[in-house]
């Protein structure tokens, strides 16, 4: 019987795997962390040593209170400055008190601190930079998202965390980046528990605005649970989190870069839950927009990991698809065909 089951599985894979590629872009068309039409030119200019477009982009997000875009752009620009800092050094030298340059400086310092073996010491040294960024524009929630990341690395107490969280939500009640950072602090991998993490995520998702990415917080909590060492949450709670994220994903168009990270994260969780058909649906919605997170948690080659798991999902769906339909017809063929 085990041999027969293996043969049937193999036959299903051979028959169905090729056609399940429908709706999926070829491997060479899938890109990692593609910048949008606003960020792309700023990165190109930075590559030429020109900080002007980046400065203008961040200034625009600040003036228009586009806090979600501001957070995303600051994160990507800081990542670029980490490897090629000349353009950013020029920006700081010409405008040392620019609120946007100060924001980027704080983000860059915290990221570098996290990457260092002397993490706690370097992060503590970065504290004045966080204060400067927050004071440069008191409306801006993004420095407080950075401060929440900073708090996790400096072993801040729950009391300190609550104070930072209050400052963040005072500026933007529905800022996704601040919520995601707070969720990490409250996870069992850091200073909370699975129960505390899920309670925070579910409460925030219930209060979120329609279409808000905050509705994906429970699936982030599920990811934290599934990648932790231990836990005993009921499967139903994980499935409920995934279902909520599936509903959120369905509110956006296919191949939309805005929810790409949420869709990549959701796909990871669905794979861990062995919900193969749902995972394949999300892969089709992702299209060419792979994101480093969460695949960089599994491999130093996140794009390669994404493509490998994408193939794996197709194989699992194929292996679970009957060779024949209920009428005795070979799937996709004529009656009695092989």
mmCIF file of C-alpha atoms in Angstrom:
data_model
loop_
_atom_site.group_PDB
_atom_site.id
_atom_site.type_symbol
_atom_site.label_atom_id
_atom_site.label_comp_id
_atom_site.label_asym_id
_atom_site.label_seq_id
_atom_site.Cartn_x
_atom_site.Cartn_y
_atom_site.Cartn_z
ATOM 1 C CA UNK A 1 0.000 0.000 0.000
ATOM 2 C CA UNK A 2 2.737 2.580 0.741
ATOM 3 C CA UNK A 3 4.228 1.846 -2.691
ATOM 4 C CA UNK A 4 0.823 2.235 -4.359
ATOM 5 C CA UNK A 5 0.229 5.563 -2.600
ATOM 6 C CA UNK A 6 3.671 6.760 -3.702
ATOM 7 C CA UNK A 7 2.956 5.785 -7.303
ATOM 8 C CA UNK A 8 -0.416 7.558 -7.288
ATOM 9 C CA UNK A 9 1.170 10.678 -5.794
ATOM 10 C CA UNK A 10 3.874 10.647 -8.457
ATOM 11 C CA UNK A 11 1.329 10.199 -11.232
ATOM 12 C CA UNK A 12 -0.703 13.127 -9.948
ATOM 13 C CA UNK A 13 2.392 15.311 -9.750
ATOM 14 C CA UNK A 14 3.413 14.447 -13.317
ATOM 15 C CA UNK A 15 -0.081 15.121 -14.676
ATOM 16 C CA UNK A 16 -1.018 18.300 -12.799
ATOM 17 C CA UNK A 17 2.145 20.216 -11.854
ATOM 18 C CA UNK A 18 2.773 21.793 -15.298
ATOM 19 C CA UNK A 19 -0.733 23.229 -15.678
ATOM 20 C CA UNK A 20 -0.648 24.666 -12.146
ATOM 21 C CA UNK A 21 1.931 27.155 -13.397
ATOM 22 C CA UNK A 22 -0.961 29.066 -14.976
ATOM 23 C CA UNK A 23 -1.169 32.552 -13.500
ATOM 24 C CA UNK A 24 2.376 32.424 -12.095
ATOM 25 C CA UNK A 25 5.079 34.568 -13.721
ATOM 26 C CA UNK A 26 8.227 32.734 -14.884
ATOM 27 C CA UNK A 27 11.072 32.576 -12.390
ATOM 28 C CA UNK A 28 13.146 35.152 -14.261
ATOM 29 C CA UNK A 29 10.313 37.700 -14.044
ATOM 30 C CA UNK A 30 10.025 37.517 -10.257
ATOM 31 C CA UNK A 31 11.901 40.326 -8.521
ATOM 32 C CA UNK A 32 12.781 40.948 -4.891
ATOM 33 C CA UNK A 33 11.651 44.079 -3.039
ATOM 34 C CA UNK A 34 10.766 46.041 -6.157
ATOM 35 C CA UNK A 35 10.583 49.797 -5.392
ATOM 36 C CA UNK A 36 7.468 51.670 -6.469
ATOM 37 C CA UNK A 37 7.418 54.411 -9.086
ATOM 38 C CA UNK A 38 8.249 57.081 -6.497
ATOM 39 C CA UNK A 39 11.047 55.323 -4.654
ATOM 40 C CA UNK A 40 12.751 53.862 -7.732
ATOM 41 C CA UNK A 41 14.015 57.197 -9.149
ATOM 42 C CA UNK A 42 15.242 58.266 -5.708
ATOM 43 C CA UNK A 43 17.312 55.089 -5.402
ATOM 44 C CA UNK A 44 18.708 55.515 -8.912
ATOM 45 C CA UNK A 45 19.723 59.079 -8.105
ATOM 46 C CA UNK A 46 21.289 57.981 -4.821
ATOM 47 C CA UNK A 47 23.290 55.445 -6.782
ATOM 48 C CA UNK A 48 24.702 58.366 -8.760
ATOM 49 C CA UNK A 49 25.525 60.196 -5.515
ATOM 50 C CA UNK A 50 22.584 62.605 -5.716
ATOM 51 C CA UNK A 51 20.525 62.840 -2.518
ATOM 52 C CA UNK A 52 18.104 65.452 -3.891
ATOM 53 C CA UNK A 53 15.296 63.120 -5.072
ATOM 54 C CA UNK A 54 15.397 61.133 -1.812
ATOM 55 C CA UNK A 55 15.209 64.337 0.216
ATOM 56 C CA UNK A 56 12.300 65.578 -1.878
ATOM 57 C CA UNK A 57 10.467 62.256 -1.618
ATOM 58 C CA UNK A 58 10.666 62.103 2.175
ATOM 59 C CA UNK A 59 9.758 65.781 2.481
ATOM 60 C CA UNK A 60 6.650 65.148 0.380
ATOM 61 C CA UNK A 61 5.538 62.260 2.579
ATOM 62 C CA UNK A 62 6.057 64.370 5.703
ATOM 63 C CA UNK A 63 4.204 67.399 4.384
ATOM 64 C CA UNK A 64 1.287 65.256 3.171
ATOM 65 C CA UNK A 65 1.289 63.076 6.317
ATOM 66 C CA UNK A 66 1.780 59.937 4.209
ATOM 67 C CA UNK A 67 3.108 58.062 7.197
ATOM 68 C CA UNK A 68 2.908 54.547 5.772
ATOM 69 C CA UNK A 69 4.801 55.543 2.627
ATOM 70 C CA UNK A 70 7.243 57.563 4.703
ATOM 71 C CA UNK A 71 8.037 54.532 6.825
ATOM 72 C CA UNK A 72 8.523 52.254 3.814
ATOM 73 C CA UNK A 73 10.702 54.755 1.975
ATOM 74 C CA UNK A 74 12.839 55.541 5.023
ATOM 75 C CA UNK A 75 13.445 51.835 5.584
ATOM 76 C CA UNK A 76 14.510 51.238 1.974
ATOM 77 C CA UNK A 77 16.659 54.368 1.757
ATOM 78 C CA UNK A 78 18.424 53.485 5.008
ATOM 79 C CA UNK A 79 19.108 50.002 3.657
ATOM 80 C CA UNK A 80 20.660 51.572 0.565
ATOM 81 C CA UNK A 81 22.718 53.996 2.665
ATOM 82 C CA UNK A 82 24.019 51.085 4.723
ATOM 83 C CA UNK A 83 25.958 49.813 1.720
ATOM 84 C CA UNK A 84 26.510 53.076 -0.156
ATOM 85 C CA UNK A 85 26.647 55.974 2.302
ATOM 86 C CA UNK A 86 28.336 58.753 0.289
ATOM 87 C CA UNK A 87 25.113 60.331 -0.982
ATOM 88 C CA UNK A 88 23.622 60.315 2.512
ATOM 89 C CA UNK A 89 26.771 61.760 4.074
ATOM 90 C CA UNK A 90 26.530 64.634 1.582
ATOM 91 C CA UNK A 91 22.890 65.164 2.542
ATOM 92 C CA UNK A 92 23.751 65.361 6.239
ATOM 93 C CA UNK A 93 26.640 67.720 5.633
ATOM 94 C CA UNK A 94 24.481 70.147 3.647
ATOM 95 C CA UNK A 95 21.339 69.914 5.823
ATOM 96 C CA UNK A 96 22.243 68.528 9.279
ATOM 97 C CA UNK A 97 18.918 69.635 10.811
ATOM 98 C CA UNK A 98 16.649 68.421 8.001
ATOM 99 C CA UNK A 99 13.823 66.359 9.621
ATOM 100 C CA UNK A 100 13.999 63.816 6.823
ATOM 101 C CA UNK A 101 17.771 63.405 7.054
ATOM 102 C CA UNK A 102 17.456 63.054 10.827
ATOM 103 C CA UNK A 103 14.815 60.347 10.401
ATOM 104 C CA UNK A 104 17.055 58.424 8.032
ATOM 105 C CA UNK A 105 20.029 58.875 10.347
ATOM 106 C CA UNK A 106 18.093 57.382 13.267
ATOM 107 C CA UNK A 107 16.838 54.441 11.186
ATOM 108 C CA UNK A 108 20.326 53.758 9.873
ATOM 109 C CA UNK A 109 21.870 53.852 13.352
ATOM 110 C CA UNK A 110 19.294 51.402 14.751
ATOM 111 C CA UNK A 111 19.702 49.004 11.824
ATOM 112 C CA UNK A 112 23.477 49.065 12.201
ATOM 113 C CA UNK A 113 23.111 48.512 15.938
ATOM 114 C CA UNK A 114 20.932 45.472 15.373
ATOM 115 C CA UNK A 115 23.531 43.958 13.044
ATOM 116 C CA UNK A 116 26.425 44.365 15.490
ATOM 117 C CA UNK A 117 27.586 41.852 18.124
ATOM 118 C CA UNK A 118 27.677 44.860 20.477
ATOM 119 C CA UNK A 119 23.992 45.453 19.777
ATOM 120 C CA UNK A 120 22.812 46.749 23.139
ATOM 121 C CA UNK A 121 25.677 49.233 23.524
ATOM 122 C CA UNK A 122 25.377 50.623 19.989
ATOM 123 C CA UNK A 123 21.621 50.948 20.284
ATOM 124 C CA UNK A 124 21.920 52.864 23.541
ATOM 125 C CA UNK A 125 24.359 55.220 21.851
ATOM 126 C CA UNK A 126 21.726 55.825 19.168
ATOM 127 C CA UNK A 127 19.152 57.134 21.666
ATOM 128 C CA UNK A 128 19.944 60.852 21.059
ATOM 129 C CA UNK A 129 19.373 60.317 17.341
ATOM 130 C CA UNK A 130 15.885 58.995 18.032
ATOM 131 C CA UNK A 131 15.131 62.024 20.180
ATOM 132 C CA UNK A 132 16.359 64.369 17.456
ATOM 133 C CA UNK A 133 14.235 62.656 14.793
ATOM 134 C CA UNK A 134 11.123 62.743 16.986
ATOM 135 C CA UNK A 135 11.582 66.399 17.885
ATOM 136 C CA UNK A 136 12.219 67.429 14.261
ATOM 137 C CA UNK A 137 8.537 66.840 13.438
ATOM 138 C CA UNK A 138 6.324 66.070 16.452
ATOM 139 C CA UNK A 139 3.516 64.830 14.170
ATOM 140 C CA UNK A 140 5.569 62.012 12.663
ATOM 141 C CA UNK A 141 4.911 58.482 14.008
ATOM 142 C CA UNK A 142 7.843 56.923 12.140
ATOM 143 C CA UNK A 143 10.505 57.909 14.731
ATOM 144 C CA UNK A 144 8.353 56.114 17.285
ATOM 145 C CA UNK A 145 8.302 52.966 15.158
ATOM 146 C CA UNK A 146 12.096 53.175 15.125
ATOM 147 C CA UNK A 147 12.010 53.736 18.883
ATOM 148 C CA UNK A 148 9.943 50.574 19.349
ATOM 149 C CA UNK A 149 12.523 48.597 17.350
ATOM 150 C CA UNK A 150 15.212 50.237 19.473
ATOM 151 C CA UNK A 151 13.414 49.287 22.688
ATOM 152 C CA UNK A 152 13.379 45.634 21.722
ATOM 153 C CA UNK A 153 17.146 45.656 21.226
ATOM 154 C CA UNK A 154 17.927 47.504 24.455
ATOM 155 C CA UNK A 155 15.829 45.193 26.662
ATOM 156 C CA UNK A 156 13.387 47.967 27.533
ATOM 157 C CA UNK A 157 10.884 47.137 30.263
ATOM 158 C CA UNK A 158 7.179 46.755 29.603
ATOM 159 C CA UNK A 159 6.638 50.135 31.239
ATOM 160 C CA UNK A 160 9.075 51.797 28.840
ATOM 161 C CA UNK A 161 7.478 49.966 25.932
ATOM 162 C CA UNK A 162 4.008 51.174 26.942
ATOM 163 C CA UNK A 163 5.246 54.755 27.082
ATOM 164 C CA UNK A 164 6.679 54.512 23.576
ATOM 165 C CA UNK A 165 3.546 52.815 22.288
ATOM 166 C CA UNK A 166 1.382 55.589 23.686
ATOM 167 C CA UNK A 167 3.498 58.172 21.873
ATOM 168 C CA UNK A 168 3.214 56.225 18.613
ATOM 169 C CA UNK A 169 -0.571 55.798 18.597
ATOM 170 C CA UNK A 170 -1.050 59.397 19.719
ATOM 171 C CA UNK A 171 0.437 60.420 16.375
ATOM 172 C CA UNK A 172 -1.205 57.771 14.209
ATOM 173 C CA UNK A 173 -3.724 55.314 15.625
ATOM 174 C CA UNK A 174 -3.524 52.993 12.633
ATOM 175 C CA UNK A 175 0.121 53.080 11.625
ATOM 176 C CA UNK A 176 0.987 49.580 10.419
ATOM 177 C CA UNK A 177 4.722 49.844 11.032
ATOM 178 C CA UNK A 178 4.269 50.809 14.676
ATOM 179 C CA UNK A 179 1.810 47.971 15.203
ATOM 180 C CA UNK A 180 4.135 45.423 13.577
ATOM 181 C CA UNK A 181 7.062 46.576 15.719
ATOM 182 C CA UNK A 182 4.975 46.461 18.899
ATOM 183 C CA UNK A 183 3.796 42.967 17.985
ATOM 184 C CA UNK A 184 7.401 41.755 17.809
ATOM 185 C CA UNK A 185 8.150 43.167 21.259
ATOM 186 C CA UNK A 186 5.115 41.344 22.674
ATOM 187 C CA UNK A 187 5.938 38.024 21.000
ATOM 188 C CA UNK A 188 7.223 35.011 22.886
ATOM 189 C CA UNK A 189 10.514 35.322 21.016
ATOM 190 C CA UNK A 190 11.153 38.603 22.843
ATOM 191 C CA UNK A 191 9.434 40.005 25.932
ATOM 192 C CA UNK A 192 5.873 38.725 25.769
ATOM 193 C CA UNK A 193 4.021 35.481 25.157
ATOM 194 C CA UNK A 194 2.009 33.843 22.409
ATOM 195 C CA UNK A 195 -1.183 34.721 24.254
ATOM 196 C CA UNK A 196 -0.193 38.362 24.718
ATOM 197 C CA UNK A 197 0.963 38.653 21.120
ATOM 198 C CA UNK A 198 -2.243 37.193 19.662
ATOM 199 C CA UNK A 199 -4.463 39.253 21.953
ATOM 200 C CA UNK A 200 -2.755 42.449 20.819
ATOM 201 C CA UNK A 201 -2.968 41.456 17.145
ATOM 202 C CA UNK A 202 -6.604 40.381 17.244
ATOM 203 C CA UNK A 203 -7.686 43.485 19.153
ATOM 204 C CA UNK A 204 -5.882 45.779 16.710
ATOM 205 C CA UNK A 205 -7.292 43.955 13.671
ATOM 206 C CA UNK A 206 -10.826 44.221 15.038
ATOM 207 C CA UNK A 207 -10.421 47.997 15.454
ATOM 208 C CA UNK A 208 -8.697 48.557 12.092
ATOM 209 C CA UNK A 209 -10.133 50.549 9.233
ATOM 210 C CA UNK A 210 -11.468 48.639 6.184
ATOM 211 C CA UNK A 211 -8.619 47.522 3.950
ATOM 212 C CA UNK A 212 -5.990 48.425 6.540
ATOM 213 C CA UNK A 213 -2.908 46.199 6.592
ATOM 214 C CA UNK A 214 -3.360 46.099 10.375
ATOM 215 C CA UNK A 215 -5.888 43.355 9.691
ATOM 216 C CA UNK A 216 -2.861 41.185 8.845
ATOM 217 C CA UNK A 217 -1.457 41.485 12.376
ATOM 218 C CA UNK A 218 -2.976 38.157 13.503
ATOM 219 C CA UNK A 219 -1.166 36.370 10.661
ATOM 220 C CA UNK A 220 2.062 38.077 11.816
ATOM 221 C CA UNK A 221 1.312 36.681 15.267
ATOM 222 C CA UNK A 222 0.771 33.262 13.679
ATOM 223 C CA UNK A 223 4.136 33.578 11.937
ATOM 224 C CA UNK A 224 5.808 34.431 15.252
ATOM 225 C CA UNK A 225 4.148 31.397 16.835
ATOM 226 C CA UNK A 226 5.008 28.987 14.017
ATOM 227 C CA UNK A 227 8.667 30.064 14.004
ATOM 228 C CA UNK A 228 9.089 29.879 17.781
ATOM 229 C CA UNK A 229 10.528 27.001 19.743
ATOM 230 C CA UNK A 230 7.358 25.995 21.565
ATOM 231 C CA UNK A 231 3.702 26.759 22.049
ATOM 232 C CA UNK A 232 0.287 25.154 22.351
ATOM 233 C CA UNK A 233 -2.166 27.491 20.676
ATOM 234 C CA UNK A 234 -5.150 25.762 19.047
ATOM 235 C CA UNK A 235 -4.967 25.237 15.298
ATOM 236 C CA UNK A 236 -8.302 27.047 14.919
ATOM 237 C CA UNK A 237 -6.740 30.311 16.068
ATOM 238 C CA UNK A 238 -4.000 30.060 13.457
ATOM 239 C CA UNK A 239 -6.501 29.251 10.704
ATOM 240 C CA UNK A 240 -8.681 32.187 11.762
ATOM 241 C CA UNK A 241 -5.680 34.520 11.479
ATOM 242 C CA UNK A 242 -4.898 33.153 8.016
ATOM 243 C CA UNK A 243 -8.529 33.487 6.905
ATOM 244 C CA UNK A 244 -8.604 37.136 7.980
ATOM 245 C CA UNK A 245 -5.434 37.842 6.001
ATOM 246 C CA UNK A 246 -6.860 36.010 2.962
ATOM 247 C CA UNK A 247 -9.926 38.255 3.111
ATOM 248 C CA UNK A 248 -7.681 41.339 3.353
ATOM 249 C CA UNK A 249 -5.565 40.163 0.413
ATOM 250 C CA UNK A 250 -8.728 39.771 -1.626
ATOM 251 C CA UNK A 251 -9.484 43.471 -1.225
ATOM 252 C CA UNK A 252 -6.433 44.364 -3.313
ATOM 253 C CA UNK A 253 -5.846 43.734 -6.993
ATOM 254 C CA UNK A 254 -3.615 40.890 -8.111
ATOM 255 C CA UNK A 255 0.041 41.867 -8.546
ATOM 256 C CA UNK A 256 -0.430 45.002 -6.434
ATOM 257 C CA UNK A 257 2.940 45.858 -4.838
ATOM 258 C CA UNK A 258 1.367 47.599 -1.815
ATOM 259 C CA UNK A 259 0.216 44.404 0.025
ATOM 260 C CA UNK A 260 3.096 42.307 -1.348
ATOM 261 C CA UNK A 261 4.830 41.773 1.998
ATOM 262 C CA UNK A 262 1.556 40.793 3.676
ATOM 263 C CA UNK A 263 0.843 38.309 0.880
ATOM 264 C CA UNK A 264 4.351 36.839 1.105
ATOM 265 C CA UNK A 265 3.984 36.474 4.869
ATOM 266 C CA UNK A 266 0.519 34.937 4.500
ATOM 267 C CA UNK A 267 1.871 32.443 1.967
ATOM 268 C CA UNK A 268 4.575 31.380 4.422
ATOM 269 C CA UNK A 269 1.973 30.791 7.132
ATOM 270 C CA UNK A 270 -0.320 28.874 4.759
ATOM 271 C CA UNK A 271 2.590 26.632 3.775
ATOM 272 C CA UNK A 272 3.352 25.938 7.436
ATOM 273 C CA UNK A 273 -0.321 25.107 7.956
ATOM 274 C CA UNK A 274 -0.234 22.866 4.842
ATOM 275 C CA UNK A 275 -3.072 24.807 3.232
ATOM 276 C CA UNK A 276 -1.612 24.232 -0.200
ATOM 277 C CA UNK A 277 -4.477 25.402 -2.404
ATOM 278 C CA UNK A 278 -4.797 28.654 -0.443
ATOM 279 C CA UNK A 279 -1.035 29.156 -0.680
ATOM 280 C CA UNK A 280 -1.167 28.718 -4.466
ATOM 281 C CA UNK A 281 -3.955 31.300 -4.672
ATOM 282 C CA UNK A 282 -1.772 33.810 -2.814
ATOM 283 C CA UNK A 283 1.220 33.069 -5.029
ATOM 284 C CA UNK A 284 -0.883 34.003 -8.038
ATOM 285 C CA UNK A 285 -1.909 37.244 -6.322
ATOM 286 C CA UNK A 286 1.716 38.010 -5.439
ATOM 287 C CA UNK A 287 2.736 37.740 -9.079
ATOM 288 C CA UNK A 288 6.279 39.084 -9.564
ATOM 289 C CA UNK A 289 6.493 40.861 -6.181
ATOM 290 C CA UNK A 290 8.551 38.677 -3.850
ATOM 291 C CA UNK A 291 9.703 40.349 -0.632
ATOM 292 C CA UNK A 292 12.718 39.633 1.551
ATOM 293 C CA UNK A 293 10.541 39.167 4.624
ATOM 294 C CA UNK A 294 9.701 36.444 5.566
ATOM 295 C CA UNK A 295 11.897 34.356 3.252
ATOM 296 C CA UNK A 296 15.116 35.849 4.646
ATOM 297 C CA UNK A 297 14.229 34.139 7.916
ATOM 298 C CA UNK A 298 14.723 30.811 6.135
ATOM 299 C CA UNK A 299 17.634 31.470 3.803
ATOM 300 C CA UNK A 300 20.394 33.907 2.883
ATOM 301 C CA UNK A 301 18.862 33.808 -0.598
ATOM 302 C CA UNK A 302 15.265 34.962 -0.027
ATOM 303 C CA UNK A 303 14.375 35.115 -3.726
ATOM 304 C CA UNK A 304 15.707 31.613 -4.296
ATOM 305 C CA UNK A 305 13.774 30.423 -1.232
ATOM 306 C CA UNK A 306 10.572 32.010 -2.532
ATOM 307 C CA UNK A 307 10.922 30.366 -5.940
ATOM 308 C CA UNK A 308 11.774 26.995 -4.415
ATOM 309 C CA UNK A 309 8.753 27.037 -2.140
ATOM 310 C CA UNK A 310 6.557 28.247 -4.994
ATOM 311 C CA UNK A 311 7.499 25.105 -6.915
ATOM 312 C CA UNK A 312 6.911 23.041 -3.788
ATOM 313 C CA UNK A 313 3.391 24.406 -3.383
ATOM 314 C CA UNK A 314 2.539 23.488 -6.979
ATOM 315 C CA UNK A 315 3.814 19.966 -6.405
ATOM 316 C CA UNK A 316 1.766 19.567 -3.206
ATOM 317 C CA UNK A 317 -1.412 20.810 -4.900
ATOM 318 C CA UNK A 318 -0.787 18.481 -7.843
ATOM 319 C CA UNK A 319 -0.221 15.513 -5.526
ATOM 320 C CA UNK A 320 -3.625 16.136 -3.928
ATOM 321 C CA UNK A 321 -5.550 16.530 -7.181
ATOM 322 C CA UNK A 322 -7.319 13.329 -8.323
ATOM 323 C CA UNK A 323 -6.178 11.779 -11.568
ATOM 324 C CA UNK A 324 -9.787 11.471 -12.696
ATOM 325 C CA UNK A 325 -12.915 13.491 -11.992
ATOM 326 C CA UNK A 326 -16.112 11.986 -10.604
ATOM 327 C CA UNK A 327 -17.289 11.018 -14.085
ATOM 328 C CA UNK A 328 -14.271 8.784 -14.570
ATOM 329 C CA UNK A 329 -12.681 11.304 -16.906
ATOM 330 C CA UNK A 330 -8.957 11.915 -16.731
ATOM 331 C CA UNK A 331 -8.554 15.457 -15.444
ATOM 332 C CA UNK A 332 -8.105 17.824 -18.356
ATOM 333 C CA UNK A 333 -8.565 15.047 -20.951
ATOM 334 C CA UNK A 334 -11.228 13.113 -22.763
ATOM 335 C CA UNK A 335 -13.304 10.294 -21.180
ATOM 336 C CA UNK A 336 -11.074 7.315 -20.611
ATOM 337 C CA UNK A 337 -7.919 9.221 -21.610
ATOM 338 C CA UNK A 338 -4.628 8.635 -19.825
#
